[in-house]
Short mmCIF file of C-alpha atoms and ligand atoms in Angstrom, two decimals:
data_model
loop_
_atom_site.label_atom_id
_atom_site.label_comp_id
_atom_site.label_asym_id
_atom_site.label_seq_id
_atom_site.Cartn_x
_atom_site.Cartn_y
_atom_site.Cartn_z
CA MET A 60 -0.53 0.24 -0.26
CA THR A 61 1.37 3.16 -0.58
CA ILE A 62 1.47 6.01 1.58
CA ASP A 63 -1.05 8.09 -0.46
CA ARG A 64 -3.49 5.33 -0.44
CA LEU A 65 -2.80 4.35 3.37
CA LEU A 66 -3.43 8.23 4.90
CA GLU A 67 -6.64 7.83 2.32
CA GLY A 68 -7.63 4.72 3.99
CA LEU A 69 -7.40 6.34 7.21
CA ARG A 70 -8.94 9.70 6.10
CA GLN A 71 -11.90 6.35 5.47
CA ARG A 72 -11.71 5.06 9.04
CA ASP A 73 -10.77 1.52 7.13
CA PRO A 74 -10.06 -0.83 9.97
CA ARG A 75 -7.25 -2.51 7.68
CA ALA A 76 -5.25 0.96 6.98
CA ILE A 77 -5.57 1.70 10.64
CA GLY A 78 -3.74 -1.60 11.65
CA ARG A 79 -1.48 -1.27 8.62
CA ALA A 80 -0.35 2.22 10.13
CA ILE A 81 -0.05 0.69 13.63
CA SER A 82 1.62 -1.75 12.11
CA LEU A 83 4.65 0.81 10.48
CA VAL A 84 5.22 2.81 13.84
CA GLU A 85 4.98 -0.39 15.32
CA ASN A 86 8.15 -1.14 13.10
CA GLY A 87 9.83 2.16 13.68
CA ASP A 88 9.22 2.87 9.27
CA GLU A 89 9.51 5.90 7.66
CA SER A 90 6.18 6.89 7.12
CA ALA A 91 5.34 6.82 10.98
CA GLU A 92 6.33 10.25 11.25
CA ILE A 93 3.66 11.32 7.70
CA ILE A 94 0.68 9.50 9.15
CA LEU A 95 1.68 10.39 13.58
CA SER A 96 1.34 13.90 11.53
CA SER A 97 -1.53 13.63 9.47
CA LEU A 98 -3.88 12.75 12.91
CA ASP A 99 -6.89 14.99 13.58
CA GLU A 100 -5.63 16.18 17.29
CA ASN A 101 -9.53 17.79 17.81
CA LEU A 102 -10.40 14.19 18.11
CA VAL A 103 -7.61 12.87 19.92
CA SER A 104 -7.59 15.08 22.54
CA GLN A 105 -11.74 14.19 22.92
CA ALA A 106 -12.44 10.29 23.19
CA THR A 107 -11.36 8.84 26.31
CA ILE A 108 -9.23 5.69 26.95
CA LEU A 109 -9.71 3.48 29.25
CA GLY A 110 -7.22 1.56 31.00
CA ILE A 111 -8.19 -1.91 32.89
CA THR A 112 -5.80 -3.93 34.90
CA GLY A 113 -5.78 -6.67 36.90
CA PRO A 114 -4.34 -10.11 38.15
CA PRO A 115 -4.46 -12.66 34.99
CA GLY A 116 -7.17 -14.13 34.66
CA ALA A 117 -10.29 -12.24 37.28
CA GLY A 118 -12.02 -11.25 33.86
CA LYS A 119 -11.24 -8.29 32.34
CA SER A 120 -11.00 -9.45 28.50
CA THR A 121 -14.33 -11.11 29.64
CA LEU A 122 -15.55 -7.55 30.86
CA THR A 123 -13.55 -5.53 28.42
CA ASN A 124 -16.19 -7.68 25.81
CA GLU A 125 -19.29 -6.50 27.81
CA ILE A 126 -18.26 -2.79 28.17
CA ILE A 127 -17.64 -2.49 23.66
CA ALA A 128 -21.40 -4.66 23.50
CA LYS A 129 -22.38 -1.83 25.82
CA LEU A 130 -20.85 1.49 24.05
CA ARG A 131 -22.36 -0.60 20.66
CA HIS A 132 -25.61 0.16 22.06
CA GLN A 133 -24.79 3.59 21.78
CA GLU A 134 -23.45 3.23 18.70
CA GLU A 135 -19.97 3.92 19.27
CA ARG A 136 -16.80 3.23 17.65
CA ILE A 137 -14.46 1.57 19.95
CA GLY A 138 -10.57 0.84 19.99
CA ILE A 139 -8.61 -2.28 22.11
CA ILE A 140 -5.03 -2.74 22.75
CA ALA A 141 -4.33 -5.36 24.35
CA ILE A 142 -0.60 -5.85 26.26
CA ASP A 143 0.10 -8.89 25.40
CA PRO A 144 3.42 -9.90 27.98
CA SER A 145 4.34 -13.14 26.74
CA SER A 146 4.59 -14.54 29.57
CA PRO A 147 4.06 -18.48 31.02
CA ILE A 148 1.67 -16.75 33.67
CA SER A 149 -0.23 -15.45 30.95
CA GLY A 150 0.48 -17.88 28.17
CA GLY A 151 -1.95 -17.52 25.05
CA ALA A 152 -3.50 -14.57 26.22
CA ILE A 153 -3.45 -12.61 22.42
CA LEU A 154 -5.70 -16.10 21.08
CA GLY A 155 -7.92 -15.69 24.27
CA ASP A 156 -8.53 -12.48 24.54
CA ARG A 157 -9.10 -13.06 19.98
CA ILE A 158 -11.39 -15.70 20.91
CA ARG A 159 -13.53 -14.22 24.02
CA MET A 160 -13.75 -11.36 21.95
CA MET A 161 -14.74 -13.30 18.23
CA GLN A 162 -18.04 -11.90 18.66
CA HIS A 163 -17.31 -8.58 17.31
CA ALA A 164 -13.98 -9.45 15.26
CA THR A 165 -16.86 -8.72 12.41
CA ASP A 166 -18.18 -4.91 13.48
CA LYS A 167 -15.70 -2.38 11.96
CA ASP A 168 -16.31 -0.06 14.38
CA VAL A 169 -14.09 -2.80 16.70
CA VAL A 170 -10.51 -1.78 15.86
CA MET A 171 -8.65 -4.62 17.88
CA ARG A 172 -4.80 -4.64 18.36
CA SER A 173 -2.88 -7.13 20.32
CA MET A 174 0.78 -5.83 21.31
CA ALA A 175 3.56 -7.93 22.74
CA THR A 176 5.59 -6.43 25.35
CA ARG A 177 8.48 -9.51 25.62
CA GLY A 178 11.72 -8.81 23.20
CA ARG A 179 10.97 -5.30 22.59
CA LEU A 180 13.55 -2.90 25.29
CA GLY A 181 11.95 0.38 24.96
CA GLY A 182 9.53 2.13 23.13
CA LEU A 183 6.19 0.30 24.14
CA CYS A 184 4.12 3.26 25.68
CA ALA A 185 5.94 5.85 22.53
CA THR A 186 3.63 2.42 20.30
CA ALA A 187 0.90 1.87 22.56
CA GLY A 188 0.89 5.38 22.41
CA ALA A 189 0.70 5.97 18.65
CA ALA A 190 -1.92 3.25 18.45
CA VAL A 191 -4.02 5.70 20.84
CA ARG A 192 -3.78 8.23 18.91
CA ILE A 193 -4.42 6.43 15.43
CA MET A 194 -7.67 4.92 16.44
CA ALA A 195 -9.13 8.24 18.30
CA SER A 196 -8.21 10.27 14.67
CA CYS A 197 -9.67 7.73 12.42
CA GLY A 198 -13.27 8.06 15.03
CA CYS A 199 -13.04 5.86 18.43
CA SER A 200 -13.86 7.44 20.91
CA THR A 201 -13.74 5.86 23.47
CA ILE A 202 -10.20 3.62 23.72
CA ILE A 203 -9.77 0.76 25.81
CA ILE A 204 -6.66 -0.53 26.63
CA GLU A 205 -6.19 -3.98 28.66
CA THR A 206 -2.86 -5.11 30.54
CA VAL A 207 -1.75 -7.32 33.01
CA GLY A 208 -0.43 -5.87 35.95
CA VAL A 209 2.69 -7.58 36.53
CA GLY A 210 5.69 -5.61 35.79
CA GLN A 211 6.33 -2.30 34.79
CA SER A 212 6.47 -1.85 31.48
CA GLU A 213 2.22 -2.47 31.87
CA MET A 214 2.27 -0.11 35.20
CA ASP A 215 3.73 2.71 32.36
CA ILE A 216 1.13 2.08 29.92
CA ILE A 217 -1.60 2.57 32.06
CA ARG A 218 -0.03 6.20 32.54
CA LEU A 219 -1.46 6.40 29.18
CA ALA A 220 -4.95 5.77 29.51
CA ASP A 221 -7.16 8.84 31.76
CA ILE A 222 -9.25 6.43 34.00
CA THR A 223 -8.25 3.25 35.50
CA ILE A 224 -9.89 0.19 36.70
CA LEU A 225 -8.29 -2.38 38.45
CA VAL A 226 -10.25 -5.57 37.82
CA MET A 227 -9.88 -7.95 41.28
CA ALA A 228 -11.68 -11.13 41.58
CA PRO A 229 -11.55 -13.72 44.62
CA GLY A 230 -10.29 -16.62 44.52
CA LEU A 231 -6.60 -16.04 42.84
CA GLY A 232 -4.78 -16.83 45.68
CA ASP A 233 -2.47 -15.37 47.72
CA GLU A 234 0.18 -14.43 44.78
CA ILE A 235 -2.07 -11.54 44.01
CA GLN A 236 -2.77 -10.42 47.65
CA ALA A 237 1.00 -9.67 46.64
CA MET A 238 0.16 -6.94 43.71
CA LYS A 239 -2.25 -5.02 45.50
CA ALA A 240 -0.68 -2.85 47.19
CA GLY A 241 0.85 -1.14 44.08
CA LEU A 242 -2.55 -2.02 41.70
CA LEU A 243 -3.79 -0.20 44.13
CA GLU A 244 -2.46 2.39 43.72
CA VAL A 245 -2.82 3.35 39.74
CA ALA A 246 -6.66 2.74 40.04
CA ASP A 247 -9.95 4.80 39.81
CA ILE A 248 -11.79 2.39 39.96
CA LEU A 249 -12.03 -0.73 41.36
CA VAL A 250 -14.03 -3.55 40.61
CA VAL A 251 -14.59 -7.16 41.98
CA ASN A 252 -16.14 -9.60 39.50
CA LYS A 253 -16.74 -12.81 39.47
CA ALA A 254 -19.63 -11.63 41.99
CA ASP A 255 -20.90 -14.60 41.68
CA CYS A 256 -18.37 -16.45 43.09
CA LYS A 257 -17.28 -16.93 47.28
CA GLY A 258 -15.82 -15.22 48.82
CA ALA A 259 -16.67 -11.84 46.78
CA ASP A 260 -17.94 -9.94 49.28
CA ILE A 261 -15.08 -10.21 51.71
CA LEU A 262 -12.43 -8.84 48.75
CA ALA A 263 -14.56 -6.03 48.27
CA MET A 264 -15.12 -5.29 52.31
CA ASP A 265 -11.16 -5.69 52.44
CA LEU A 266 -10.48 -3.47 48.76
CA GLU A 267 -12.85 -1.03 50.45
CA ALA A 268 -10.79 -0.96 53.92
CA VAL A 269 -7.01 -0.94 52.39
CA THR A 270 -8.27 2.41 50.61
CA ARG A 271 -10.20 3.45 53.69
CA LYS A 272 -6.66 3.88 54.91
CA GLY A 273 -5.45 6.17 52.28
CA SER A 274 -7.95 8.52 51.94
CA ALA A 275 -10.41 10.55 53.35
CA THR A 276 -13.00 8.95 51.38
CA PRO A 277 -13.17 5.44 50.60
CA THR A 278 -13.66 3.99 46.68
CA GLN A 279 -16.83 2.67 46.33
CA VAL A 280 -15.96 -1.12 44.75
CA CYS A 281 -17.79 -2.02 42.15
CA MET A 282 -20.05 -5.15 42.09
CA THR A 283 -19.55 -7.17 38.63
CA VAL A 284 -20.82 -10.97 36.80
CA ALA A 285 -19.06 -10.29 33.74
CA THR A 286 -20.03 -13.49 31.83
CA GLU A 287 -23.77 -12.10 32.25
CA GLY A 288 -22.88 -9.00 31.90
CA LYS A 289 -23.97 -7.62 35.54
CA GLY A 290 -22.58 -5.06 37.03
CA VAL A 291 -21.83 -3.21 33.69
CA THR A 292 -23.97 -0.51 33.15
CA GLU A 293 -23.63 1.03 36.71
CA LEU A 294 -19.57 0.77 36.54
CA LEU A 295 -19.93 2.48 32.93
CA ASP A 296 -22.02 5.21 34.47
CA ARG A 297 -18.68 5.69 37.77
CA ILE A 298 -16.91 6.01 34.61
CA ASP A 299 -18.87 8.77 32.72
CA LYS A 300 -19.30 10.38 36.39
CA LEU A 301 -15.66 10.56 36.69
CA ASP A 302 -14.68 11.51 33.38
CA SER A 303 -16.99 14.75 33.88
CA GLU A 304 -15.38 15.40 37.82
CA HIS A 305 -11.72 15.20 35.42
CA ARG A 306 -12.93 17.37 33.24
CA ASP A 307 -14.30 19.51 34.69
CA SER A 308 -11.50 19.64 37.43
CA GLY A 309 -8.53 19.49 35.05
CA GLU A 310 -7.06 16.71 35.89
CA ARG A 311 -7.53 14.74 32.84
CA GLN A 312 -5.39 17.31 31.58
CA LYS A 313 -3.02 16.97 34.24
CA ARG A 314 -2.72 13.24 33.37
CA ARG A 315 -2.10 14.17 29.98
CA ARG A 316 0.49 16.35 29.81
CA GLY A 317 1.99 13.34 31.93
CA ALA A 318 1.58 10.59 29.34
CA HIS A 319 2.59 13.12 26.65
CA ASN A 320 5.74 13.46 28.99
CA GLN A 321 6.63 9.87 29.14
CA GLU A 322 5.39 9.36 25.75
CA VAL A 323 7.83 11.77 24.84
CA LEU A 324 10.71 10.63 26.63
CA ASP A 325 10.02 7.01 25.47
CA TRP A 326 10.83 8.13 21.36
CA CYS A 327 13.91 10.14 23.18
CA LEU A 328 15.30 6.83 23.96
CA GLU A 329 13.62 4.92 21.35
CA ILE A 330 15.83 7.30 19.22
CA LEU A 331 19.47 7.48 21.56
CA ARG A 332 19.39 3.24 21.69
CA PRO A 333 20.82 2.28 18.83
CA GLN A 334 22.84 6.08 18.57
CA LEU A 335 24.10 5.01 21.69
CA LEU A 336 25.16 1.52 21.21
CA ASP A 337 26.58 2.21 18.16
CA LYS A 338 29.39 4.59 20.12
CA ILE A 339 29.77 1.98 22.45
CA ILE A 340 30.80 -0.68 19.81
CA LYS A 341 33.00 1.66 17.67
CA ARG A 342 34.58 2.84 21.07
CA LYS A 343 35.97 -1.07 21.66
CA LEU A 344 36.38 -0.77 24.98
CA SER A 345 38.31 -2.02 27.58
CA VAL A 346 36.18 -5.17 29.68
CA LEU A 347 37.88 -3.50 32.48
CA GLY A 348 36.84 -0.52 34.41
CA ASP A 349 33.65 0.71 35.72
CA PRO A 350 31.04 -0.08 33.07
CA ARG A 351 28.88 3.29 34.54
CA LEU A 352 31.52 5.71 34.65
CA LYS A 353 32.27 5.01 30.86
CA ALA A 354 28.61 5.49 30.25
CA LYS A 355 29.08 8.83 31.74
CA LYS A 356 32.31 9.54 29.42
CA ILE A 357 30.40 9.07 26.54
CA LEU A 358 26.90 11.05 27.47
CA GLU A 359 30.01 14.00 28.66
CA GLU A 360 30.66 13.64 24.76
CA LYS A 361 30.07 16.03 21.91
N1 GTP B 486 -17.97 -16.89 37.13
C1 GTP B 486 -17.28 -16.25 36.58
N2 GTP B 486 -16.55 -16.24 35.39
C2 GTP B 486 -15.93 -14.91 35.13
C3 GTP B 486 -16.25 -14.08 35.66
N3 GTP B 486 -15.87 -12.53 33.97
C4 GTP B 486 -14.47 -13.66 33.80
N4 GTP B 486 -15.31 -15.34 34.31
C5 GTP B 486 -14.12 -16.94 33.48
O1 GTP B 486 -12.59 -16.11 34.16
C6 GTP B 486 -12.16 -16.51 33.19
C7 GTP B 486 -10.95 -15.60 33.04
O2 GTP B 486 -11.78 -14.45 32.12
P1 GTP B 486 -10.63 -13.32 31.42
O3 GTP B 486 -11.94 -12.58 30.60
O4 GTP B 486 -10.58 -14.40 29.91
O5 GTP B 486 -9.37 -13.01 32.45
P2 GTP B 486 -8.32 -11.65 31.34
O6 GTP B 486 -8.69 -10.87 33.39
O7 GTP B 486 -8.34 -11.29 30.44
O8 GTP B 486 -7.11 -12.83 31.82
P3 GTP B 486 -6.37 -12.53 31.41
O9 GTP B 486 -5.62 -12.12 30.25
O10 GTP B 486 -5.35 -14.26 30.49
O11 GTP B 486 -5.21 -11.74 32.22
C8 GTP B 486 -12.96 -17.32 32.08
O12 GTP B 486 -12.73 -18.37 31.96
C9 GTP B 486 -14.26 -16.42 32.83
O13 GTP B 486 -15.42 -16.76 31.69
C10 GTP B 486 -17.45 -13.79 35.89
O14 GTP B 486 -18.00 -12.56 36.43
N5 GTP B 486 -18.44 -15.16 37.13
MG1 MG B 487 -7.38 -11.21 28.91
#
């Protein structure tokens, strides 16, 4: 596809053109700059970016699926970015997510994209940020980033979101308990999914108690049964309300600025990494001595 046809495809909001554009950015293709500077910034700033995070198996994809279904009833166009850690913990996540979202797979107003974190030195924020912008510019008024809250790169990604939803579920084991503190910090809305299962009420009370410690007003927990679509309307109402509060108070703008700075930093590192590696190799450094000192010297060089 020529760049002109691709840009025309993006103007037509063709899902195939969107997919192609994201791939070109991801692969560091020269045309990425042309694509990214052709976007409709107005639509980008209007779109709502939701982060959905939580431990593996909590029901994030099932819930995302239900959210899509509800929003599609309102004729919204939606973008989904599934960050796949490709780790043994959630092996096969891509396939699983694809199958679960199959009911929306033929809907041209649901644009899906998976991104792997494995085998990547960095740049995930940069490329995910670009994907968000491309989708928003092509008419997606809501963009959902689904990520397992396990690693630093997944947590960085969540900063791209205007609103972050933490999905927990009963019966996920001790390992999850340990993750909770870090996850709670980034969450705007807490969801206890699998409310049909034993232990859901206790988990909700437990979470409310934890959030009460940190602030004057405890975060109210939303209960959902994603497999039956229960509690999803209430969750969407909460999201809407918080979104308008954030728009009014300037919180949203503040978050966007933080995310933008993070993305610029990510791009700086993407651009610098190969240049620096080249410099290092050319120096034919001895293996003796302090690597940190050598790094400082190379950076000080003009
Ligand atoms: N009983 C019950 N099961 C649920 C509910 N929501 C999801 N599940 C099941 O839980 C399992 C995991 O759901 P997913 O939506 O794949 O969870 P996930 O958080 O996306 O998992 P990863 O992407 O692997 O991190 C599936 O078998 C779902 O059918 C629920 O509300 N109640
Ligand atoms: Mg999933």
